[in-house]
Short mmCIF file of C-alpha atoms in Angstrom, two decimals:
data_model
loop_
_atom_site.label_atom_id
_atom_site.label_comp_id
_atom_site.label_asym_id
_atom_site.label_seq_id
_atom_site.Cartn_x
_atom_site.Cartn_y
_atom_site.Cartn_z
CA UNK A 1 125.16 123.22 32.52
CA UNK A 2 123.90 120.26 34.55
CA UNK A 3 124.64 122.15 37.78
CA UNK A 4 122.37 124.99 36.68
CA UNK A 5 119.68 122.50 35.63
CA UNK A 6 120.01 120.68 38.95
CA UNK A 7 119.69 123.91 40.95
CA UNK A 8 116.58 124.82 38.94
CA UNK A 9 115.05 121.36 39.47
CA UNK A 10 115.61 121.47 43.23
CA UNK A 11 114.23 125.00 43.54
CA UNK A 12 111.21 124.43 41.30
CA UNK A 13 110.37 121.09 42.95
CA UNK A 14 110.41 122.57 46.46
CA UNK A 15 108.45 125.67 45.49
CA UNK A 16 105.93 123.71 43.42
CA UNK A 17 105.36 121.13 46.17
CA UNK A 18 104.87 123.86 48.78
CA UNK A 19 102.50 125.81 46.54
CA UNK A 20 100.44 122.76 45.53
CA UNK A 21 99.99 121.91 49.20
CA UNK A 22 98.45 125.33 49.70
CA UNK A 23 101.48 127.16 51.06
CA UNK A 24 102.00 130.87 50.74
CA UNK A 25 105.39 131.63 49.17
CA UNK A 26 105.51 134.99 50.92
CA UNK A 27 105.98 133.14 54.21
CA UNK A 28 109.26 131.68 52.94
CA UNK A 29 110.76 135.13 52.36
CA UNK A 30 112.32 135.70 55.76
CA UNK A 31 115.29 137.97 55.19
CA UNK A 32 116.46 137.70 58.79
CA UNK A 33 116.77 133.90 58.45
CA UNK A 34 118.80 134.24 55.25
CA UNK A 35 121.14 136.72 56.93
CA UNK A 36 121.57 134.54 60.02
CA UNK A 37 122.27 131.29 58.17
CA UNK A 38 124.21 132.78 55.25
CA UNK A 39 126.34 135.03 57.43
CA UNK A 40 127.14 132.25 59.88
CA UNK A 41 128.07 129.91 57.01
CA UNK A 42 130.41 132.47 55.44
CA UNK A 43 131.92 133.20 58.85
CA UNK A 44 132.58 129.50 59.46
CA UNK A 45 134.45 129.28 56.14
CA UNK A 46 136.59 132.27 57.13
CA UNK A 47 137.37 130.67 60.48
CA UNK A 48 138.24 127.26 59.02
CA UNK A 49 140.19 128.33 55.92
CA UNK A 50 143.59 130.00 55.62
CA UNK A 51 143.86 132.72 52.92
CA UNK A 52 145.44 130.35 50.39
CA UNK A 53 142.53 127.93 50.69
CA UNK A 54 140.00 130.77 50.39
CA UNK A 55 141.62 131.77 47.08
CA UNK A 56 141.36 128.19 45.82
CA UNK A 57 137.70 128.02 46.83
CA UNK A 58 136.92 131.24 44.95
CA UNK A 59 138.88 130.00 41.93
CA UNK A 60 137.21 126.59 41.78
CA UNK A 61 133.59 127.58 42.37
CA UNK A 62 133.15 128.95 38.81
CA UNK A 63 134.29 125.59 37.40
CA UNK A 64 131.03 124.11 38.68
CA UNK A 65 129.19 125.92 35.91
CA UNK A 66 131.61 124.96 33.15
CA UNK A 67 131.86 121.64 31.37
CA UNK A 68 134.85 119.90 32.94
CA UNK A 69 134.47 116.45 31.41
CA UNK A 70 136.79 115.75 28.49
CA UNK A 71 135.30 114.04 25.46
CA UNK A 72 136.59 111.07 23.51
CA UNK A 73 137.76 113.44 20.77
CA UNK A 74 139.73 115.50 23.32
CA UNK A 75 141.65 112.42 24.43
CA UNK A 76 142.31 111.32 20.86
CA UNK A 77 143.69 114.78 20.02
CA UNK A 78 145.97 114.73 23.06
CA UNK A 79 147.31 111.23 22.44
CA UNK A 80 147.81 112.06 18.77
CA UNK A 81 149.77 115.20 19.67
CA UNK A 82 151.99 113.24 22.06
CA UNK A 83 152.58 110.55 19.43
CA UNK A 84 153.56 113.10 16.79
CA UNK A 85 155.90 114.80 19.25
CA UNK A 86 157.67 111.59 20.20
CA UNK A 87 157.86 110.44 16.58
CA UNK A 88 159.70 113.69 15.87
CA UNK A 89 162.02 112.93 18.79
CA UNK A 90 162.68 109.44 17.41
CA UNK A 91 163.53 110.71 13.94
CA UNK A 92 165.44 113.88 14.81
CA UNK A 93 166.48 113.42 18.43
CA UNK A 94 165.13 114.80 21.70
CA UNK A 95 166.61 118.23 21.10
CA UNK A 96 164.39 118.61 18.04
CA UNK A 97 161.30 118.84 20.26
CA UNK A 98 162.80 121.38 22.68
CA UNK A 99 161.09 124.30 20.94
CA UNK A 100 157.72 122.54 21.28
CA UNK A 101 158.28 121.99 25.00
CA UNK A 102 159.54 125.50 25.70
CA UNK A 103 156.63 127.17 23.88
CA UNK A 104 153.75 124.68 23.73
CA UNK A 105 151.18 127.35 22.83
CA UNK A 106 153.13 128.14 19.65
CA UNK A 107 153.88 124.51 18.84
CA UNK A 108 152.26 123.25 15.65
CA UNK A 109 152.03 119.83 17.33
CA UNK A 110 150.97 120.40 20.96
CA UNK A 111 148.68 123.34 20.18
CA UNK A 112 146.35 120.94 18.38
CA UNK A 113 145.33 119.45 21.73
CA UNK A 114 142.93 121.86 23.46
CA UNK A 115 142.69 119.51 26.43
CA UNK A 116 146.39 120.04 27.07
CA UNK A 117 146.93 123.65 26.02
CA UNK A 118 143.86 125.19 27.67
CA UNK A 119 144.66 123.72 31.08
CA UNK A 120 147.79 125.19 32.73
CA UNK A 121 148.01 122.28 35.17
CA UNK A 122 148.23 119.58 32.49
CA UNK A 123 150.37 121.73 30.21
CA UNK A 124 152.93 122.47 32.93
CA UNK A 125 152.89 118.86 34.11
CA UNK A 126 153.74 117.56 30.65
CA UNK A 127 156.22 120.25 29.66
CA UNK A 128 158.08 120.31 33.00
CA UNK A 129 158.46 116.54 32.92
CA UNK A 130 159.73 116.66 29.34
CA UNK A 131 162.23 119.36 30.32
CA UNK A 132 163.66 116.95 32.89
CA UNK A 133 164.03 114.32 30.17
CA UNK A 134 165.72 116.82 27.88
CA UNK A 135 168.08 117.99 30.63
CA UNK A 136 169.78 114.62 30.97
CA UNK A 137 169.48 110.88 31.29
CA UNK A 138 166.85 110.20 33.96
CA UNK A 139 166.00 106.58 34.80
CA UNK A 140 162.33 105.74 34.14
CA UNK A 141 161.69 104.84 37.78
CA UNK A 142 162.97 108.25 38.91
CA UNK A 143 160.79 109.93 36.30
CA UNK A 144 157.81 107.95 37.59
CA UNK A 145 158.53 109.03 41.18
CA UNK A 146 158.75 112.62 40.03
CA UNK A 147 155.36 112.52 38.30
CA UNK A 148 153.73 110.59 41.13
CA UNK A 149 154.90 113.23 43.59
CA UNK A 150 153.37 116.03 41.52
CA UNK A 151 150.06 114.21 41.09
CA UNK A 152 149.89 113.48 44.82
CA UNK A 153 150.67 117.13 45.60
CA UNK A 154 147.92 118.26 43.21
CA UNK A 155 145.37 116.05 44.97
CA UNK A 156 146.46 117.09 48.46
CA UNK A 157 146.37 120.74 47.46
CA UNK A 158 142.91 120.72 45.89
CA UNK A 159 140.89 118.19 47.89
CA UNK A 160 140.53 120.54 50.90
CA UNK A 161 138.37 122.79 48.70
CA UNK A 162 135.57 120.24 48.33
CA UNK A 163 136.08 119.02 51.89
CA UNK A 164 135.71 122.53 53.31
CA UNK A 165 132.56 123.22 51.32
CA UNK A 166 131.24 119.81 52.38
CA UNK A 167 131.80 120.64 56.04
CA UNK A 168 129.92 123.89 55.59
CA UNK A 169 127.09 121.94 53.98
CA UNK A 170 127.04 119.55 56.94
CA UNK A 171 126.85 122.50 59.34
CA UNK A 172 123.92 124.23 57.62
CA UNK A 173 121.17 122.15 59.30
CA UNK A 174 122.71 123.09 62.65
CA UNK A 175 122.85 126.75 61.65
CA UNK A 176 119.22 126.44 60.61
CA UNK A 177 118.42 125.24 64.12
CA UNK A 178 120.29 128.25 65.53
CA UNK A 179 118.14 130.55 63.40
CA UNK A 180 115.02 128.64 64.52
CA UNK A 181 115.95 128.93 68.20
CA UNK A 182 116.45 132.68 67.78
CA UNK A 183 113.00 132.78 66.21
CA UNK A 184 111.53 130.90 69.17
CA UNK A 185 113.16 133.41 71.53
CA UNK A 186 111.50 136.21 69.58
CA UNK A 187 108.23 134.30 69.71
CA UNK A 188 108.41 133.98 73.50
CA UNK A 189 109.04 137.70 73.74
CA UNK A 190 105.93 138.50 71.72
CA UNK A 191 103.54 135.98 73.26
CA UNK A 192 101.36 138.80 74.62
CA UNK A 193 100.77 140.15 71.11
CA UNK A 194 98.15 137.53 70.32
CA UNK A 195 97.88 134.25 68.38
CA UNK A 196 98.39 135.86 64.96
CA UNK A 197 101.72 137.45 65.90
CA UNK A 198 102.89 134.27 67.64
CA UNK A 199 101.97 132.19 64.59
CA UNK A 200 103.91 134.54 62.32
CA UNK A 201 107.04 134.32 64.49
CA UNK A 202 106.82 130.52 64.73
CA UNK A 203 106.50 130.26 60.95
CA UNK A 204 109.55 132.49 60.53
CA UNK A 205 111.51 130.33 62.98
CA UNK A 206 110.61 127.14 61.11
CA UNK A 207 111.77 128.74 57.85
CA UNK A 208 115.26 128.85 59.39
CA UNK A 209 115.29 125.09 59.90
CA UNK A 210 113.86 124.58 56.43
CA UNK A 211 116.52 126.76 54.80
CA UNK A 212 119.37 125.07 56.64
CA UNK A 213 118.32 121.59 55.57
CA UNK A 214 117.48 122.61 51.99
CA UNK A 215 120.73 124.50 51.43
CA UNK A 216 122.73 121.61 52.88
CA UNK A 217 121.27 118.62 51.06
CA UNK A 218 119.87 120.41 48.01
CA UNK A 219 122.74 122.70 47.05
CA UNK A 220 125.97 122.93 49.07
CA UNK A 221 126.76 119.23 49.63
CA UNK A 222 126.01 118.33 45.98
CA UNK A 223 128.32 121.17 44.90
CA UNK A 224 131.01 119.80 47.20
CA UNK A 225 130.64 116.37 45.59
CA UNK A 226 130.88 117.92 42.11
CA UNK A 227 134.11 119.75 43.00
CA UNK A 228 135.53 116.48 44.30
CA UNK A 229 134.77 114.84 40.94
CA UNK A 230 136.44 117.72 39.08
CA UNK A 231 139.67 117.26 41.04
CA UNK A 232 139.54 113.47 40.62
CA UNK A 233 139.00 113.79 36.85
CA UNK A 234 141.92 116.18 36.48
CA UNK A 235 144.16 113.92 38.57
CA UNK A 236 143.23 111.03 36.29
CA UNK A 237 144.13 113.11 33.24
CA UNK A 238 147.55 113.73 34.77
CA UNK A 239 147.92 109.97 35.21
CA UNK A 240 147.10 109.47 31.51
CA UNK A 241 149.88 111.89 30.58
CA UNK A 242 152.21 110.15 33.05
CA UNK A 243 151.46 106.75 31.51
CA UNK A 244 152.33 108.00 28.01
CA UNK A 245 155.59 109.67 29.05
CA UNK A 246 156.68 106.72 31.19
CA UNK A 247 155.90 104.19 28.48
CA UNK A 248 158.03 106.14 26.00
CA UNK A 249 160.82 106.60 28.55
CA UNK A 250 160.97 102.82 28.93
CA UNK A 251 161.70 102.44 25.23
CA UNK A 252 158.26 101.74 23.81
CA UNK A 253 157.37 103.24 20.42
CA UNK A 254 154.87 106.13 20.43
CA UNK A 255 152.01 103.95 19.20
CA UNK A 256 152.45 101.51 22.08
CA UNK A 257 152.78 104.39 24.54
CA UNK A 258 149.52 105.85 23.20
CA UNK A 259 147.78 102.50 23.60
CA UNK A 260 148.97 102.15 27.18
CA UNK A 261 147.73 105.67 27.93
CA UNK A 262 144.39 104.93 26.22
CA UNK A 263 143.70 102.13 28.66
CA UNK A 264 143.94 104.50 31.62
CA UNK A 265 141.10 106.67 30.27
CA UNK A 266 137.77 106.09 31.99
CA UNK A 267 135.49 103.88 29.90
CA UNK A 268 132.87 106.63 29.43
CA UNK A 269 135.21 108.56 27.14
CA UNK A 270 137.83 106.00 26.16
CA UNK A 271 138.36 105.68 22.40
CA UNK A 272 138.51 102.19 21.00
CA UNK A 273 141.74 100.65 19.75
CA UNK A 274 140.61 101.15 16.15
CA UNK A 275 139.59 104.77 16.72
CA UNK A 276 142.97 105.62 18.19
CA UNK A 277 144.85 103.67 15.52
CA UNK A 278 142.97 105.42 12.72
CA UNK A 279 143.62 108.81 14.30
CA UNK A 280 147.34 108.13 14.65
CA UNK A 281 147.54 106.91 11.06
CA UNK A 282 145.58 109.89 9.77
CA UNK A 283 142.55 107.83 8.77
CA UNK A 284 138.93 108.85 9.30
#
């Protein structure tokens, strides 16, 4: 939602400022400049990105327009679900939770956490790690190494998406200059057509530079930064899950494991000790 609002603010501010200063919006509609800059930008992505990365870019771009920040209630639900699951394991043994791990979507415990169930990355991370625990006795330090490796792989796999888009954003001012130079070449070729024609071609050339700079700093680079934050937030959520599992694997009771995981939640959405305690005890 904020991405859409931001795009609207940038667009309206630029158009309003240009119009108030007496500019004619028709002069900004230079289709040839859009084709030159847009086509060159798309081509540069194709040159720089292998097919697997292109698929990730196409998959992640829609997430810009979705809310990706988990709320305090989302975290409480997830920690509560984990606590209930491990309490069941304490009372009935680890094998009693196997059905919840094998089919988390059908679990009457895990399905209560939308933050976990609706994200395949977090769901698989939790369930696959639990399957390792169920398969045999794994030392906590080995379990930690296993989860750290997966989190690191997730970051290495997804960070190139924002980095690639960022590089394209950095190149747009240069592509705008390319479009402007082409416009100047056209201008020099039409210099005998009179001042009016020359002025029109110069204006069109300058629109190329304008578009390159605006697209770079007003749209593409901010989108790259947003995608970077999305990956960082998801990696932090994986670390929250890791903290809970590791704390339990070291012999801590579920409540203590939940408290340790709570402290790894960013302060903007971290529930208080009392809020988590009340949720785990079923109090409002």
